[in-house]
Amino acid sequence: MSNYETVFITTPVLSNDEYTRTVKKYTDLVEKNGGTLVQKEDWGIRQLAYPIQKKTTGFYTLLQFEADPQFIKKFEVEFKRDESIMRFLTSKFDKHGLAYAQQRRDKLNGKPRKTEA
Amino acid sequence: MATHEEIKFLNSPKIGLQRKKYCRFKKSGIKHIDYKDPQFLFKFINDQGKLLPRRLTGNSLKFQRKISQAVKKARHLAILPYVTDLLK
């Protein structure tokens, strides 16, 4: 069970509930295959630095989860098959990355930092 | 003989001196470079979006590689452009 982080961009053409449905599809996929979802972040619509598939904006979503390595291959095939996903990137966490993500999560969720607690 | 004080230099001798370069990551103890926040990565790319060489940023080799990996990931996710002009 190692820690992974996936950021993916969905086309802005989708309506809101379609967007939530696709995100839910991936979170359920992680849960079903024995992974545990740690953090889900929606960055909403953001301007892309260069047009992808002739579109200049996209929904950004970040998924941080713990899963076993064989699952990642299946996960990425699912991304490739879905044409509403314009781009995705899965990266593995090393020791420092994990500590950084933990710190970032505390800051985001408004928990006081350990030093001040 | 003219003592040191009396000698008037055309310009101050300090101009030629080069400030000791240091690796900002070792000094400030940053361990992980996040590819998701562009503000931090802007310091390491020039206004065409290209990566700055190590001799200009003064990074150590280990962190220069981490920076280049992070910038390339950010470019893949369209957080940073591959090539542009007047980025900043």
PDB file of C-alpha atoms in Angstrom:
ATOM      1  CA  MET A   1       0.000   0.000   0.000  1.00  0.00           C
ATOM      2  CA  SER A   2       1.806   3.098  -1.138  1.00  0.00           C
ATOM      3  CA  ASN A   3       0.585   6.673  -1.373  1.00  0.00           C
ATOM      4  CA  TYR A   4      -0.346   8.218  -4.675  1.00  0.00           C
ATOM      5  CA  GLU A   5      -1.655  11.553  -5.862  1.00  0.00           C
ATOM      6  CA  THR A   6      -3.623  12.040  -9.075  1.00  0.00           C
ATOM      7  CA  VAL A   7      -4.505  15.358 -10.670  1.00  0.00           C
ATOM      8  CA  PHE A   8      -6.844  15.234 -13.651  1.00  0.00           C
ATOM      9  CA  ILE A   9      -8.530  17.804 -15.867  1.00  0.00           C
ATOM     10  CA  THR A  10     -12.075  17.314 -17.165  1.00  0.00           C
ATOM     11  CA  THR A  11     -13.542  19.175 -20.111  1.00  0.00           C
ATOM     12  CA  PRO A  12     -15.519  22.306 -19.172  1.00  0.00           C
ATOM     13  CA  VAL A  13     -18.312  21.169 -21.514  1.00  0.00           C
ATOM     14  CA  LEU A  14     -19.733  18.914 -18.820  1.00  0.00           C
ATOM     15  CA  SER A  15     -22.681  20.089 -16.733  1.00  0.00           C
ATOM     16  CA  ASN A  16     -22.163  20.199 -13.014  1.00  0.00           C
ATOM     17  CA  ASP A  17     -23.795  16.927 -12.074  1.00  0.00           C
ATOM     18  CA  GLU A  18     -21.982  15.095 -14.893  1.00  0.00           C
ATOM     19  CA  TYR A  19     -18.752  16.449 -13.476  1.00  0.00           C
ATOM     20  CA  THR A  20     -19.550  15.232  -9.945  1.00  0.00           C
ATOM     21  CA  ARG A  21     -20.602  11.870 -11.402  1.00  0.00           C
ATOM     22  CA  THR A  22     -17.265  11.356 -13.154  1.00  0.00           C
ATOM     23  CA  VAL A  23     -15.338  12.361 -10.025  1.00  0.00           C
ATOM     24  CA  LYS A  24     -17.492   9.986  -7.986  1.00  0.00           C
ATOM     25  CA  LYS A  25     -16.755   7.222 -10.496  1.00  0.00           C
ATOM     26  CA  TYR A  26     -13.042   7.493  -9.790  1.00  0.00           C
ATOM     27  CA  THR A  27     -13.365   7.805  -6.036  1.00  0.00           C
ATOM     28  CA  ASP A  28     -15.576   4.698  -5.978  1.00  0.00           C
ATOM     29  CA  LEU A  29     -13.040   2.908  -8.170  1.00  0.00           C
ATOM     30  CA  VAL A  30     -10.357   3.593  -5.564  1.00  0.00           C
ATOM     31  CA  GLU A  31     -12.579   2.496  -2.681  1.00  0.00           C
ATOM     32  CA  LYS A  32     -13.726  -0.707  -4.408  1.00  0.00           C
ATOM     33  CA  ASN A  33     -10.198  -1.896  -5.148  1.00  0.00           C
ATOM     34  CA  GLY A  34      -9.098  -1.803  -1.542  1.00  0.00           C
ATOM     35  CA  GLY A  35      -7.608   1.696  -1.678  1.00  0.00           C
ATOM     36  CA  THR A  36      -8.394   4.402   0.881  1.00  0.00           C
ATOM     37  CA  LEU A  37      -9.130   7.915  -0.318  1.00  0.00           C
ATOM     38  CA  VAL A  38      -7.234  10.426   1.806  1.00  0.00           C
ATOM     39  CA  GLN A  39      -8.069  13.762   0.238  1.00  0.00           C
ATOM     40  CA  LYS A  40     -10.289  15.048  -2.577  1.00  0.00           C
ATOM     41  CA  GLU A  41      -9.860  18.629  -3.784  1.00  0.00           C
ATOM     42  CA  ASP A  42     -11.826  20.434  -6.494  1.00  0.00           C
ATOM     43  CA  TRP A  43      -9.988  23.411  -7.858  1.00  0.00           C
ATOM     44  CA  GLY A  44     -12.967  24.233 -10.053  1.00  0.00           C
ATOM     45  CA  ILE A  45     -12.612  25.799 -13.478  1.00  0.00           C
ATOM     46  CA  ARG A  46      -9.133  27.071 -14.158  1.00  0.00           C
ATOM     47  CA  GLN A  47      -7.491  28.689 -17.147  1.00  0.00           C
ATOM     48  CA  LEU A  48      -5.138  26.286 -18.934  1.00  0.00           C
ATOM     49  CA  ALA A  49      -1.667  27.516 -19.793  1.00  0.00           C
ATOM     50  CA  TYR A  50      -2.142  26.251 -23.380  1.00  0.00           C
ATOM     51  CA  PRO A  51      -5.241  24.952 -25.171  1.00  0.00           C
ATOM     52  CA  ILE A  52      -5.890  21.219 -24.806  1.00  0.00           C
ATOM     53  CA  GLN A  53      -8.299  19.676 -27.337  1.00  0.00           C
ATOM     54  CA  LYS A  54      -9.130  23.222 -28.503  1.00  0.00           C
ATOM     55  CA  LYS A  55     -10.361  24.159 -25.001  1.00  0.00           C
ATOM     56  CA  THR A  56      -8.727  26.787 -22.839  1.00  0.00           C
ATOM     57  CA  THR A  57     -10.364  26.003 -19.488  1.00  0.00           C
ATOM     58  CA  GLY A  58     -10.890  22.828 -17.513  1.00  0.00           C
ATOM     59  CA  PHE A  59     -12.090  21.412 -14.198  1.00  0.00           C
ATOM     60  CA  TYR A  60      -9.100  20.462 -12.075  1.00  0.00           C
ATOM     61  CA  THR A  61      -9.480  17.713  -9.456  1.00  0.00           C
ATOM     62  CA  LEU A  62      -6.916  16.309  -7.063  1.00  0.00           C
ATOM     63  CA  LEU A  63      -7.249  12.834  -5.561  1.00  0.00           C
ATOM     64  CA  GLN A  64      -4.864  11.661  -2.893  1.00  0.00           C
ATOM     65  CA  PHE A  65      -5.176   8.010  -2.001  1.00  0.00           C
ATOM     66  CA  GLU A  66      -3.443   4.940  -0.725  1.00  0.00           C
ATOM     67  CA  ALA A  67      -3.518   1.877  -2.972  1.00  0.00           C
ATOM     68  CA  ASP A  68      -1.445  -1.099  -3.975  1.00  0.00           C
ATOM     69  CA  PRO A  69       0.715  -0.672  -7.064  1.00  0.00           C
ATOM     70  CA  GLN A  70      -1.134  -3.131  -9.343  1.00  0.00           C
ATOM     71  CA  PHE A  71      -4.271  -1.016  -9.047  1.00  0.00           C
ATOM     72  CA  ILE A  72      -2.612   2.035 -10.630  1.00  0.00           C
ATOM     73  CA  LYS A  73      -2.419   0.379 -14.053  1.00  0.00           C
ATOM     74  CA  LYS A  74      -6.143  -0.341 -14.034  1.00  0.00           C
ATOM     75  CA  PHE A  75      -6.839   3.142 -12.712  1.00  0.00           C
ATOM     76  CA  GLU A  76      -4.982   4.809 -15.571  1.00  0.00           C
ATOM     77  CA  VAL A  77      -6.632   2.614 -18.211  1.00  0.00           C
ATOM     78  CA  GLU A  78      -9.939   3.882 -16.850  1.00  0.00           C
ATOM     79  CA  PHE A  79      -8.734   7.461 -17.295  1.00  0.00           C
ATOM     80  CA  LYS A  80      -7.626   6.779 -20.851  1.00  0.00           C
ATOM     81  CA  ARG A  81     -10.941   5.211 -21.757  1.00  0.00           C
ATOM     82  CA  ASP A  82     -12.978   8.156 -20.450  1.00  0.00           C
ATOM     83  CA  GLU A  83     -13.045  10.855 -23.110  1.00  0.00           C
ATOM     84  CA  SER A  84     -14.346  13.550 -20.773  1.00  0.00           C
ATOM     85  CA  ILE A  85     -10.917  13.500 -19.063  1.00  0.00           C
ATOM     86  CA  MET A  86      -8.518  15.707 -20.987  1.00  0.00           C
ATOM     87  CA  ARG A  87      -5.377  15.005 -19.000  1.00  0.00           C
ATOM     88  CA  PHE A  88      -4.322  13.126 -15.886  1.00  0.00           C
ATOM     89  CA  LEU A  89      -1.111  12.670 -13.932  1.00  0.00           C
ATOM     90  CA  THR A  90      -0.521  10.126 -11.176  1.00  0.00           C
ATOM     91  CA  SER A  91       2.548  10.619  -9.020  1.00  0.00           C
ATOM     92  CA  LYS A  92       3.906   8.577  -6.162  1.00  0.00           C
ATOM     93  CA  PHE A  93       4.663  10.184  -2.810  1.00  0.00           C
ATOM     94  CA  ASP A  94       8.094   9.931  -1.254  1.00  0.00           C
ATOM     95  CA  LYS A  95       8.766  10.556   2.425  1.00  0.00           C
ATOM     96  CA  HIS A  96       9.072  14.311   2.119  1.00  0.00           C
ATOM     97  CA  GLY A  97       6.162  14.572  -0.283  1.00  0.00           C
ATOM     98  CA  LEU A  98       3.926  12.816   2.183  1.00  0.00           C
ATOM     99  CA  ALA A  99       4.931  15.143   5.024  1.00  0.00           C
ATOM    100  CA  TYR A 100       4.319  18.148   2.788  1.00  0.00           C
ATOM    101  CA  ALA A 101       0.894  16.847   1.750  1.00  0.00           C
ATOM    102  CA  GLN A 102      -0.013  16.221   5.379  1.00  0.00           C
ATOM    103  CA  GLN A 103       0.951  19.776   6.274  1.00  0.00           C
ATOM    104  CA  ARG A 104      -0.977  21.155   3.315  1.00  0.00           C
ATOM    105  CA  ARG A 105      -4.056  19.160   4.275  1.00  0.00           C
ATOM    106  CA  ASP A 106      -3.969  20.488   7.838  1.00  0.00           C
ATOM    107  CA  LYS A 107      -3.679  24.021   6.524  1.00  0.00           C
ATOM    108  CA  LEU A 108      -6.560  23.487   4.091  1.00  0.00           C
ATOM    109  CA  ASN A 109      -8.862  21.872   6.602  1.00  0.00           C
ATOM    110  CA  GLY A 110      -8.116  24.683   9.021  1.00  0.00           C
ATOM    111  CA  LYS A 111      -6.626  22.418  11.653  1.00  0.00           C
ATOM    112  CA  PRO A 112      -4.061  24.359  13.691  1.00  0.00           C
ATOM    113  CA  ARG A 113      -0.490  23.387  12.965  1.00  0.00           C
ATOM    114  CA  LYS A 114       1.070  20.996  15.451  1.00  0.00           C
ATOM    115  CA  THR A 115       3.424  23.655  16.699  1.00  0.00           C
ATOM    116  CA  GLU A 116       0.609  25.965  17.728  1.00  0.00           C
ATOM    117  CA  ALA A 117      -1.687  23.248  19.055  1.00  0.00           C
TER     118      ALA A 117
ATOM    119  CA  MET B   1      54.816  56.246  -0.361  1.00  0.00           C
ATOM    120  CA  ALA B   2      51.087  56.840  -0.661  1.00  0.00           C
ATOM    121  CA  THR B   3      49.301  55.110   2.234  1.00  0.00           C
ATOM    122  CA  HIS B   4      46.237  53.030   1.573  1.00  0.00           C
ATOM    123  CA  GLU B   5      43.849  55.821   2.513  1.00  0.00           C
ATOM    124  CA  GLU B   6      45.325  58.295   0.107  1.00  0.00           C
ATOM    125  CA  ILE B   7      44.940  56.047  -2.929  1.00  0.00           C
ATOM    126  CA  LYS B   8      41.711  57.020  -4.634  1.00  0.00           C
ATOM    127  CA  PHE B   9      40.245  54.172  -6.715  1.00  0.00           C
ATOM    128  CA  LEU B  10      38.285  54.941  -9.829  1.00  0.00           C
ATOM    129  CA  ASN B  11      35.491  52.598  -8.618  1.00  0.00           C
ATOM    130  CA  SER B  12      35.059  50.673  -5.383  1.00  0.00           C
ATOM    131  CA  PRO B  13      36.991  47.377  -5.305  1.00  0.00           C
ATOM    132  CA  LYS B  14      33.761  45.593  -4.244  1.00  0.00           C
ATOM    133  CA  ILE B  15      32.301  45.678  -7.760  1.00  0.00           C
ATOM    134  CA  GLY B  16      34.280  42.705  -9.057  1.00  0.00           C
ATOM    135  CA  LEU B  17      33.466  40.599  -5.957  1.00  0.00           C
ATOM    136  CA  GLN B  18      30.873  37.900  -6.598  1.00  0.00           C
ATOM    137  CA  ARG B  19      28.366  37.121  -3.831  1.00  0.00           C
ATOM    138  CA  LYS B  20      28.782  33.578  -2.455  1.00  0.00           C
ATOM    139  CA  LYS B  21      25.999  31.559  -4.107  1.00  0.00           C
ATOM    140  CA  TYR B  22      24.049  29.193  -1.895  1.00  0.00           C
ATOM    141  CA  CYS B  23      21.352  26.595  -2.422  1.00  0.00           C
ATOM    142  CA  ARG B  24      18.133  28.128  -1.134  1.00  0.00           C
ATOM    143  CA  PHE B  25      16.662  24.711  -0.359  1.00  0.00           C
ATOM    144  CA  LYS B  26      19.465  23.609   1.923  1.00  0.00           C
ATOM    145  CA  LYS B  27      19.446  26.975   3.661  1.00  0.00           C
ATOM    146  CA  SER B  28      15.698  27.162   4.273  1.00  0.00           C
ATOM    147  CA  GLY B  29      15.284  23.414   4.738  1.00  0.00           C
ATOM    148  CA  ILE B  30      12.621  22.917   2.053  1.00  0.00           C
ATOM    149  CA  LYS B  31      12.485  19.209   1.348  1.00  0.00           C
ATOM    150  CA  HIS B  32       9.654  18.754  -1.147  1.00  0.00           C
ATOM    151  CA  ILE B  33       9.001  20.863  -4.240  1.00  0.00           C
ATOM    152  CA  ASP B  34       5.324  20.873  -5.086  1.00  0.00           C
ATOM    153  CA  TYR B  35       4.481  20.876  -8.788  1.00  0.00           C
ATOM    154  CA  LYS B  36       1.052  22.292  -8.102  1.00  0.00           C
ATOM    155  CA  ASP B  37       1.828  25.873  -7.093  1.00  0.00           C
ATOM    156  CA  PRO B  38       3.114  27.936 -10.005  1.00  0.00           C
ATOM    157  CA  GLN B  39       4.097  30.954  -7.888  1.00  0.00           C
ATOM    158  CA  PHE B  40       7.035  29.074  -6.418  1.00  0.00           C
ATOM    159  CA  LEU B  41       8.120  27.589  -9.734  1.00  0.00           C
ATOM    160  CA  PHE B  42       8.103  30.999 -11.450  1.00  0.00           C
ATOM    161  CA  LYS B  43      11.371  31.778  -9.659  1.00  0.00           C
ATOM    162  CA  PHE B  44      13.129  29.026 -11.618  1.00  0.00           C
ATOM    163  CA  ILE B  45      11.892  29.719 -15.132  1.00  0.00           C
ATOM    164  CA  ASN B  46      12.658  32.719 -17.324  1.00  0.00           C
ATOM    165  CA  ASP B  47      10.026  34.838 -18.987  1.00  0.00           C
ATOM    166  CA  GLN B  48       9.880  32.466 -21.958  1.00  0.00           C
ATOM    167  CA  GLY B  49       8.901  29.639 -19.644  1.00  0.00           C
ATOM    168  CA  LYS B  50      12.267  27.931 -19.986  1.00  0.00           C
ATOM    169  CA  LEU B  51      14.120  26.387 -17.027  1.00  0.00           C
ATOM    170  CA  LEU B  52      16.922  28.554 -15.619  1.00  0.00           C
ATOM    171  CA  PRO B  53      20.345  26.879 -15.484  1.00  0.00           C
ATOM    172  CA  ARG B  54      21.922  25.939 -12.194  1.00  0.00           C
ATOM    173  CA  ARG B  55      24.659  28.569 -12.415  1.00  0.00           C
ATOM    174  CA  LEU B  56      21.984  31.291 -12.326  1.00  0.00           C
ATOM    175  CA  THR B  57      19.675  29.821  -9.717  1.00  0.00           C
ATOM    176  CA  GLY B  58      22.562  28.597  -7.572  1.00  0.00           C
ATOM    177  CA  ASN B  59      20.720  25.373  -6.692  1.00  0.00           C
ATOM    178  CA  SER B  60      22.498  22.218  -5.716  1.00  0.00           C
ATOM    179  CA  LEU B  61      22.301  19.396  -8.274  1.00  0.00           C
ATOM    180  CA  LYS B  62      19.858  17.363  -6.215  1.00  0.00           C
ATOM    181  CA  PHE B  63      17.320  20.171  -5.967  1.00  0.00           C
ATOM    182  CA  GLN B  64      17.840  21.390  -9.521  1.00  0.00           C
ATOM    183  CA  ARG B  65      16.727  17.934 -10.680  1.00  0.00           C
ATOM    184  CA  LYS B  66      13.680  18.063  -8.398  1.00  0.00           C
ATOM    185  CA  ILE B  67      12.825  21.506  -9.755  1.00  0.00           C
ATOM    186  CA  SER B  68      13.069  20.323 -13.363  1.00  0.00           C
ATOM    187  CA  GLN B  69      10.884  17.302 -12.598  1.00  0.00           C
ATOM    188  CA  ALA B  70       8.296  19.537 -10.910  1.00  0.00           C
ATOM    189  CA  VAL B  71       8.280  22.053 -13.772  1.00  0.00           C
ATOM    190  CA  LYS B  72       7.852  19.269 -16.316  1.00  0.00           C
ATOM    191  CA  LYS B  73       4.944  17.808 -14.365  1.00  0.00           C
ATOM    192  CA  ALA B  74       3.353  21.262 -14.114  1.00  0.00           C
ATOM    193  CA  ARG B  75       3.780  21.733 -17.854  1.00  0.00           C
ATOM    194  CA  HIS B  76       2.067  18.402 -18.499  1.00  0.00           C
ATOM    195  CA  LEU B  77      -0.899  19.510 -16.400  1.00  0.00           C
ATOM    196  CA  ALA B  78      -1.087  22.892 -18.181  1.00  0.00           C
ATOM    197  CA  ILE B  79      -0.302  24.709 -14.936  1.00  0.00           C
ATOM    198  CA  LEU B  80       2.826  26.120 -16.596  1.00  0.00           C
ATOM    199  CA  PRO B  81       3.123  26.810 -20.345  1.00  0.00           C
ATOM    200  CA  TYR B  82       5.707  24.985 -22.451  1.00  0.00           C
ATOM    201  CA  VAL B  83       6.708  28.144 -24.263  1.00  0.00           C
ATOM    202  CA  THR B  84       5.398  31.673 -24.008  1.00  0.00           C
ATOM    203  CA  ASP B  85       6.595  35.259 -24.048  1.00  0.00           C
ATOM    204  CA  LEU B  86       6.304  37.811 -21.254  1.00  0.00           C
ATOM    205  CA  LEU B  87       5.313  35.181 -18.771  1.00  0.00           C
ATOM    206  CA  LYS B  88       5.793  37.349 -15.670  1.00  0.00           C
TER     207      LYS B  88
END
